[in-house]
XYZ file of C-alpha atoms in Angstrom:
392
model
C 8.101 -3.213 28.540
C 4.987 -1.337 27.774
C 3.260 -2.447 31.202
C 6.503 -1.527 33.118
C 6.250 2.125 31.453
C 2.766 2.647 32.431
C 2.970 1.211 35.714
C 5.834 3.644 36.303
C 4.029 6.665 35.000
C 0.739 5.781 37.474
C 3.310 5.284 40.412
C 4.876 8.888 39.262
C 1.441 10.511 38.924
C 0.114 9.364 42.178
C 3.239 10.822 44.232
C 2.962 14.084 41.911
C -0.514 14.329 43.151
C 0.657 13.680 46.714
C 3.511 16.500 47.228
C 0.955 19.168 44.805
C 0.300 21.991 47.025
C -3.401 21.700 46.217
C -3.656 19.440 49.303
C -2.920 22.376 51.209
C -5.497 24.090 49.588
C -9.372 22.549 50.091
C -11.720 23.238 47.246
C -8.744 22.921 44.256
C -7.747 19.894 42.127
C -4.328 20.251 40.618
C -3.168 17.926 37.989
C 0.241 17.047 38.047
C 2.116 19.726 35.337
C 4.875 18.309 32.483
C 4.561 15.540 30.090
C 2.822 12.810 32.528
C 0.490 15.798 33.575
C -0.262 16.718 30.223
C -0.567 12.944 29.109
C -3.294 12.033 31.805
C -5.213 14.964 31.093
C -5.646 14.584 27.372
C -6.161 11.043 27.809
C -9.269 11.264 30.358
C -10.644 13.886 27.479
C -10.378 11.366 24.698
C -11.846 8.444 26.894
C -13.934 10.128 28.781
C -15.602 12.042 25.890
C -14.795 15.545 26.985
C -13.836 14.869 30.612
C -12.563 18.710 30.486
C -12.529 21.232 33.253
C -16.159 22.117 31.935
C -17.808 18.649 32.205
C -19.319 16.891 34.836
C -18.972 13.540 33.866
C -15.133 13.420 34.059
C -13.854 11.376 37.207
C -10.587 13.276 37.162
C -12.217 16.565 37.245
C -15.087 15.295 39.677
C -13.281 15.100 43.045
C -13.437 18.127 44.593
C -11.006 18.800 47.978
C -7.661 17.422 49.091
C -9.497 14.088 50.045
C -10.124 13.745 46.700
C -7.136 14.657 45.647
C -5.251 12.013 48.213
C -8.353 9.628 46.815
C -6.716 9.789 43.395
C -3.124 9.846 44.072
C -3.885 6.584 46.607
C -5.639 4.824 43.244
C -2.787 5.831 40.911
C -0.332 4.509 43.707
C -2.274 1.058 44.318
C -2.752 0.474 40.212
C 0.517 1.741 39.906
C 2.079 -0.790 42.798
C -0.428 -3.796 41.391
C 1.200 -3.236 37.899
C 5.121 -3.288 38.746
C 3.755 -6.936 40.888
C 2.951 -7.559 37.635
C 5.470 -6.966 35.520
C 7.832 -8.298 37.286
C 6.217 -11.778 37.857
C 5.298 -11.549 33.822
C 9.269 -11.262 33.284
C 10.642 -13.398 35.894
C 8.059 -16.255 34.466
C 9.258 -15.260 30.541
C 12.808 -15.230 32.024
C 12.818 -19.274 32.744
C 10.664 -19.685 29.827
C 13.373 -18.727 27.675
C 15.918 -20.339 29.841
C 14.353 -23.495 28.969
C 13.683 -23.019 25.615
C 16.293 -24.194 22.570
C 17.743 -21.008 21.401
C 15.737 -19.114 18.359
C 16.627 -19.512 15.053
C 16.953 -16.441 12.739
C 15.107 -16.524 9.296
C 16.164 -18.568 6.554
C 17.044 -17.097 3.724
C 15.057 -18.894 1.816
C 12.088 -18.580 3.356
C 9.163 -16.377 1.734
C 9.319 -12.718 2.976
C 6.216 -11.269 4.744
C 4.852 -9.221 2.298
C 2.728 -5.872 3.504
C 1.048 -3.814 0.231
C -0.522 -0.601 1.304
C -2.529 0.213 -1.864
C -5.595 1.893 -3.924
C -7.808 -0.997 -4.850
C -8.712 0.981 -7.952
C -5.246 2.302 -8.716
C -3.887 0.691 -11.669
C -0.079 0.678 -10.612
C -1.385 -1.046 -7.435
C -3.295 -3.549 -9.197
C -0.416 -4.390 -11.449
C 1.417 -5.353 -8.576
C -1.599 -7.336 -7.394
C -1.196 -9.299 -10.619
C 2.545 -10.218 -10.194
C 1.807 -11.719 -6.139
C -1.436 -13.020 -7.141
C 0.312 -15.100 -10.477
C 3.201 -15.923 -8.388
C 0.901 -17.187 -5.903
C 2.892 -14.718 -3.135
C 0.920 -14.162 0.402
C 0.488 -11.033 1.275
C -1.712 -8.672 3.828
C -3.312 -5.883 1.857
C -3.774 -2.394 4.037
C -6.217 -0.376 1.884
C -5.787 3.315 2.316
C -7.823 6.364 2.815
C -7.189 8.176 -0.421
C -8.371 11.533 1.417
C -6.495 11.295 4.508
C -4.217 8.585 3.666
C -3.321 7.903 7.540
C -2.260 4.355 6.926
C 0.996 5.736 4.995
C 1.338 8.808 7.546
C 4.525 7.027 8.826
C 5.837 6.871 5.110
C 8.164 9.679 3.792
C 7.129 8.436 0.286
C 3.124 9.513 0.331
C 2.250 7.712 -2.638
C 1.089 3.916 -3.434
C 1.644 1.347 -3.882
C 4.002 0.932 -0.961
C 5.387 -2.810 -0.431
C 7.118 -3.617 3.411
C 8.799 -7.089 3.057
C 9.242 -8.423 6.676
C 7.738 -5.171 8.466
C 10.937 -3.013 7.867
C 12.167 -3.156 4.146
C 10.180 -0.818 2.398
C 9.953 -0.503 -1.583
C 8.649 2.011 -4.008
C 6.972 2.381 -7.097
C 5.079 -0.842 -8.790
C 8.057 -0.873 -11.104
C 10.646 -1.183 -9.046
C 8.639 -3.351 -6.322
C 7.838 -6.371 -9.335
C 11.279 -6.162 -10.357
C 12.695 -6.769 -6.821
C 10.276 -8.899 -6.454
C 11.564 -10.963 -9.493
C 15.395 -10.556 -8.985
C 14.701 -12.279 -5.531
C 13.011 -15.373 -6.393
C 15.539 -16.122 -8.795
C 18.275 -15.009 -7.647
C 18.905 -17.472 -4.945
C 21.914 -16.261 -3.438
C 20.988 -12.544 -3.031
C 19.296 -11.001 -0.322
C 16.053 -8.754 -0.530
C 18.374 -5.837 0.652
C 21.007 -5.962 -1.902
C 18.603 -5.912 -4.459
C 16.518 -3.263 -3.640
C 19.976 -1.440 -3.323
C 20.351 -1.994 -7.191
C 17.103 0.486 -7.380
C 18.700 3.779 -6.236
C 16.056 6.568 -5.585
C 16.707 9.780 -7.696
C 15.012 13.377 -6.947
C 14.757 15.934 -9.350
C 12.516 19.128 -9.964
C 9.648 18.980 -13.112
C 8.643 21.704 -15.305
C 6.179 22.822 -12.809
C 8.558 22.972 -9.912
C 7.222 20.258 -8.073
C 9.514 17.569 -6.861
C 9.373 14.185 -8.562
C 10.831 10.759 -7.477
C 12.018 8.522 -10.040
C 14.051 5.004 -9.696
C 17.278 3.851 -11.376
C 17.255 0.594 -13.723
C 13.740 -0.273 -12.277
C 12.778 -2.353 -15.483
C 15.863 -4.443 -15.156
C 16.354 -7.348 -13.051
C 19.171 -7.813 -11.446
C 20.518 -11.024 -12.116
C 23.714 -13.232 -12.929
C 24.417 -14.202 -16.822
C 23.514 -17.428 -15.978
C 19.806 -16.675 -14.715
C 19.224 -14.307 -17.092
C 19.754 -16.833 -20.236
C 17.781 -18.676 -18.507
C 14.945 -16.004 -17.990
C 15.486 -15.003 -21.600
C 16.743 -17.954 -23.549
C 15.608 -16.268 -27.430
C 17.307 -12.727 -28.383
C 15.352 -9.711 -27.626
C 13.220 -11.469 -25.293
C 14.329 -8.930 -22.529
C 14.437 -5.954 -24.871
C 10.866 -6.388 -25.857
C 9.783 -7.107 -22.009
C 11.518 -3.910 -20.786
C 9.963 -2.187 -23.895
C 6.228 -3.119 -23.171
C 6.568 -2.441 -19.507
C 7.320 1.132 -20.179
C 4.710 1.473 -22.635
C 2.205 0.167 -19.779
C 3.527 3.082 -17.508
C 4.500 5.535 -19.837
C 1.022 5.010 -22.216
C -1.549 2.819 -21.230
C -2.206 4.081 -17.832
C -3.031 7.089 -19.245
C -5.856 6.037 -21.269
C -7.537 4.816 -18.096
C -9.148 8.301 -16.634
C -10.139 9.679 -19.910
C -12.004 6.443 -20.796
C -13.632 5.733 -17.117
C -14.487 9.431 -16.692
C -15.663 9.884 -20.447
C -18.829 11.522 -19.477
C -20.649 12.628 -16.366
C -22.573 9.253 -16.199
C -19.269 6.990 -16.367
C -18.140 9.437 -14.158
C -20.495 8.548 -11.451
C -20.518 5.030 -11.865
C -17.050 5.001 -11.420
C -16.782 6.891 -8.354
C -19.285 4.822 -7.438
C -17.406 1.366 -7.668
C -14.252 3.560 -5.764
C -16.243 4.546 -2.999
C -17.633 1.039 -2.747
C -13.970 -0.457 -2.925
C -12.250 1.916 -1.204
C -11.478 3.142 2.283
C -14.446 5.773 2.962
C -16.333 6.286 5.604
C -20.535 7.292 5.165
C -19.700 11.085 5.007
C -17.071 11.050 3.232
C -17.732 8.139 0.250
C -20.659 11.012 -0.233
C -19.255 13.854 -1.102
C -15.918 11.713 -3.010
C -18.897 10.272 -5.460
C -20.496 13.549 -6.456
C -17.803 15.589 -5.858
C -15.080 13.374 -6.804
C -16.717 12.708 -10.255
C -17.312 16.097 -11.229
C -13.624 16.592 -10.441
C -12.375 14.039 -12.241
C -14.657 14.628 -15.481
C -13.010 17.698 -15.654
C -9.543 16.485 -14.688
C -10.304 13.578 -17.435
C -10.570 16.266 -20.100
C -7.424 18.200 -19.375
C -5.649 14.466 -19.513
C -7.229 13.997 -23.021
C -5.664 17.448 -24.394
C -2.139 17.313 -22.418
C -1.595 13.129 -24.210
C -3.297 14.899 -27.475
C -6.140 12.485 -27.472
C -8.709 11.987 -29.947
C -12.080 13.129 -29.337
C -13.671 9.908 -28.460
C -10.930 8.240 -26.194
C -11.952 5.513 -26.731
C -10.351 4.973 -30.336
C -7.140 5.749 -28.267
C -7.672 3.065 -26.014
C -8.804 0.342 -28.412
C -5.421 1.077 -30.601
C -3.212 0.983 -27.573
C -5.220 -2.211 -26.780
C -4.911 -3.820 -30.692
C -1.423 -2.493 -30.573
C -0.484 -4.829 -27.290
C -1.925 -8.134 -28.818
C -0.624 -7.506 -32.290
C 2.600 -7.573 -30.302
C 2.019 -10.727 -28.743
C 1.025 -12.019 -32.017
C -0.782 -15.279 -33.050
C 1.611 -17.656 -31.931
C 2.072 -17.277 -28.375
C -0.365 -17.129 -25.244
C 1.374 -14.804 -24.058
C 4.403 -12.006 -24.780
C 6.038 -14.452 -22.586
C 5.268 -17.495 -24.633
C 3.790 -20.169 -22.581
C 3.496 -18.292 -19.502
C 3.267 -14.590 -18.753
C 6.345 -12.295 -18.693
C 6.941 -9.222 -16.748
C 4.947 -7.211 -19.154
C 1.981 -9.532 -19.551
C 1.669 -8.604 -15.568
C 1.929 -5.204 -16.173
C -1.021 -4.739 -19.429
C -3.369 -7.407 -17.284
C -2.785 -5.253 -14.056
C -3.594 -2.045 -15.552
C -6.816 -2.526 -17.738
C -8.407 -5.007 -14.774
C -8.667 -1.748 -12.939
C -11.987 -1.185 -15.339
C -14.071 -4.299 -15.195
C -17.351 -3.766 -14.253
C -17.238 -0.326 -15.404
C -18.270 0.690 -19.140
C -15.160 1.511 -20.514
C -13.722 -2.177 -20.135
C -16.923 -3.761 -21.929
C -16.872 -1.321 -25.089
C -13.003 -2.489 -24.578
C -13.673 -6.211 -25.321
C -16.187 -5.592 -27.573
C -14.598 -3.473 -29.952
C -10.698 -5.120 -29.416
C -9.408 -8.482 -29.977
C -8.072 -8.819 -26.701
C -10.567 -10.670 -24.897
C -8.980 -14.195 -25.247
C -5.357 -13.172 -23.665
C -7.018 -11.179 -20.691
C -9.198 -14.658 -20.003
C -5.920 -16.328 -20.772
C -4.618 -13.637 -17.950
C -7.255 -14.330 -15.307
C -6.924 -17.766 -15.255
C -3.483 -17.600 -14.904
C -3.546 -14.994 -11.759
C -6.025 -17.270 -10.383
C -4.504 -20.321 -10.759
C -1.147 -19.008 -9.305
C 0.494 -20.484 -12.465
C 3.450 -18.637 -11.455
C 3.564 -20.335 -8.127
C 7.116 -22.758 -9.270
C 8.676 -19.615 -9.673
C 8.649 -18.524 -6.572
C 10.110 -21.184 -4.608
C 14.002 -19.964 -3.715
């Protein structure tokens, strides 16, 4: 279909060319006017790196005279004429291809969805749903994103990440919500990635600040029958705890993060540093988001510290928040989940991972007792433990 279009559009061009009056006038070259006009002309500037009225190099704007004017509508008739052939032996050959072909089947429904996750490598809500595919042993295609520009998401409504497309044209929302879609699906064997995602309706409302926020209905639920969910949760409170932690890694913990990695001007840089070198920057532009980035965010960092009332070393915060999750999972179990990791293992894991290799996450397990559930954690991610779960 897309060779058909442009071989009609050079066919159209080349008679445009052919009726112009400037082949009644020698010594003019008149591009054809409207869209098609308009098209070819900023196209030969893009390729043709400036092939304007004022440079010599274009081809367009180097014939000179109705011959070269008939020249060029002759070539946009002959590549024109050359590409209908074409087309039309390309469909009349695909035609009895598919003629002799068994008829396509559509997806099963129980086959994996395509997964698409247009992300920040060093944003912790991204990375948290990072940890959930990478546990459940999920493939998907990452698309990192310019966090300047962000053109990879210009398509998107929703501007922020992380942004999940299941099967190119299903998008969901919010790391929350996309894990516990996720979830519902590959238990809920019945129910289709749509009707779930339904259970997630999108609410607007206005902040204190009059900005617009986005916010998600039931998004630490999962929606599933009475019969799954005993079997999710088989002890009372197990779900009440889950939806309770996962909150507190959204609503608290995520917090911590900039005040501790942007402490000072020298954390500042490094971690800038490790963003440019993981993200989506070009030479220029990694430049001037390292120095200039990390003076921003020092400051930002400080006005975080004073609007969650945090203590004057942040760190203290962080290693309480930190003591506080493991004291919760207690002695007895690996996890929060017991034997394997629950919803808001995934979520803890996926946000302080966002700070290894930086400071910050070494004074963290030095100076915590969480260092044996985050290796617990790793392995556990990179093992794909989860991987049972998510056969439908």
């Amino acid at each position: 279909m897309a060779a058909a279009a442009c071989a009609r559009s050079l066919v159209k061009v080349g008679w445009t060319i052919l009726e112009s009056p400037a082949l009644r006038r020698p010594g003019t070259v008149a591009l054809p006017s409207g869209n098609v006009g308009s098209h070819v002309s900023r196209r030969s500037y893009y390729y043709g790196g400036g092939g304007g009225p004022g440079s010599r190099s274009g081809l367009l704007w180097s014939l000179r005279g109705g011959g070269g004017n008939r020249a060029l509508s002759c070539a946009f008739l002959l590549g024109g004429g050359v590409g209908l052939y074409h087309t039309v032996k390309f469909y009349w050959a695909q035609q009895r291809q598919l003629a002799q072909a068994p008829p396509a089947e559509g997806p099963s429904p129980s086959a994996s969805p395509s997964l698409t996750l247009y992300q920040y490598q060093t944003c912790p809500f991204c990375s948290k749903v990072r940890a959930f595919l990478d546990y459940h042993g999920l493939a998907y295609r990452v698309v990192e994103v310019n966090p300047v520009m962000r053109r990879e998401i210009k398509w998107s409504a929703y501007r922020k990440v992380p942004i999940l497309m299941v099967d190119e044209h299903l998008q969901l929302n919010d790391s929350s919500v996309i894990i516990s879609s996720l979830k519902s699906y590959l238990i809920s064997k019945g129910s289709s990635m749509s009707d779930i995602v339904n259970c997630y309706p999108e609410m607007k409302s206005v902040n204190d600040s009059g900005k617009e926020v986005t916010e998600y209905n039931n998004k630490y639920w999962l929606m599933l029958s009475q019969d799954d969910t005993a079997a999710v949760y088989p002890d009372k409170g197990m779900q009440k705890e889950e939806m309770k932690w996962r909150k507190w890694a959204d609503n608290w913990l995520v917090h911590l993060i900039s005040p501790n990695v942007y402490r000072s001007t020298g954390e500042a840089l490094a971690s800038f540093d490790y963003i440019v070198r993981e993200g989506k920057f070009g030479t220029l532009e990694g430049f001037f988001a390292k120095y200039v980035g990390a003076a921003a965010m020092f400051v930002i960092a400080k006005r975080l510290k004073s609007r969650h009332n945090l203590q004057d070393d942040v760190r203290q915060d962080l290693y309480k928040a930190v003591n506080d999750w493991v004291a919760a999972v207690g002695k007895k179990r690996k996890f929060m989940g017991g034997e394997q990791p629950n919803l808001a293992d995934l979520a803890v894991f996926g946000v302080l991972r966002v700070m290894e290799g930086l400071e910050a996450f070494d004074d963290m397990m030095a100076n915590t007792k969480v260092k044996p559930w985050y290796q617990r954690m790793e392995e556990a991610a990179r093992n794909h433990d989860g991987r049972s779960q998510s056969s439908r």
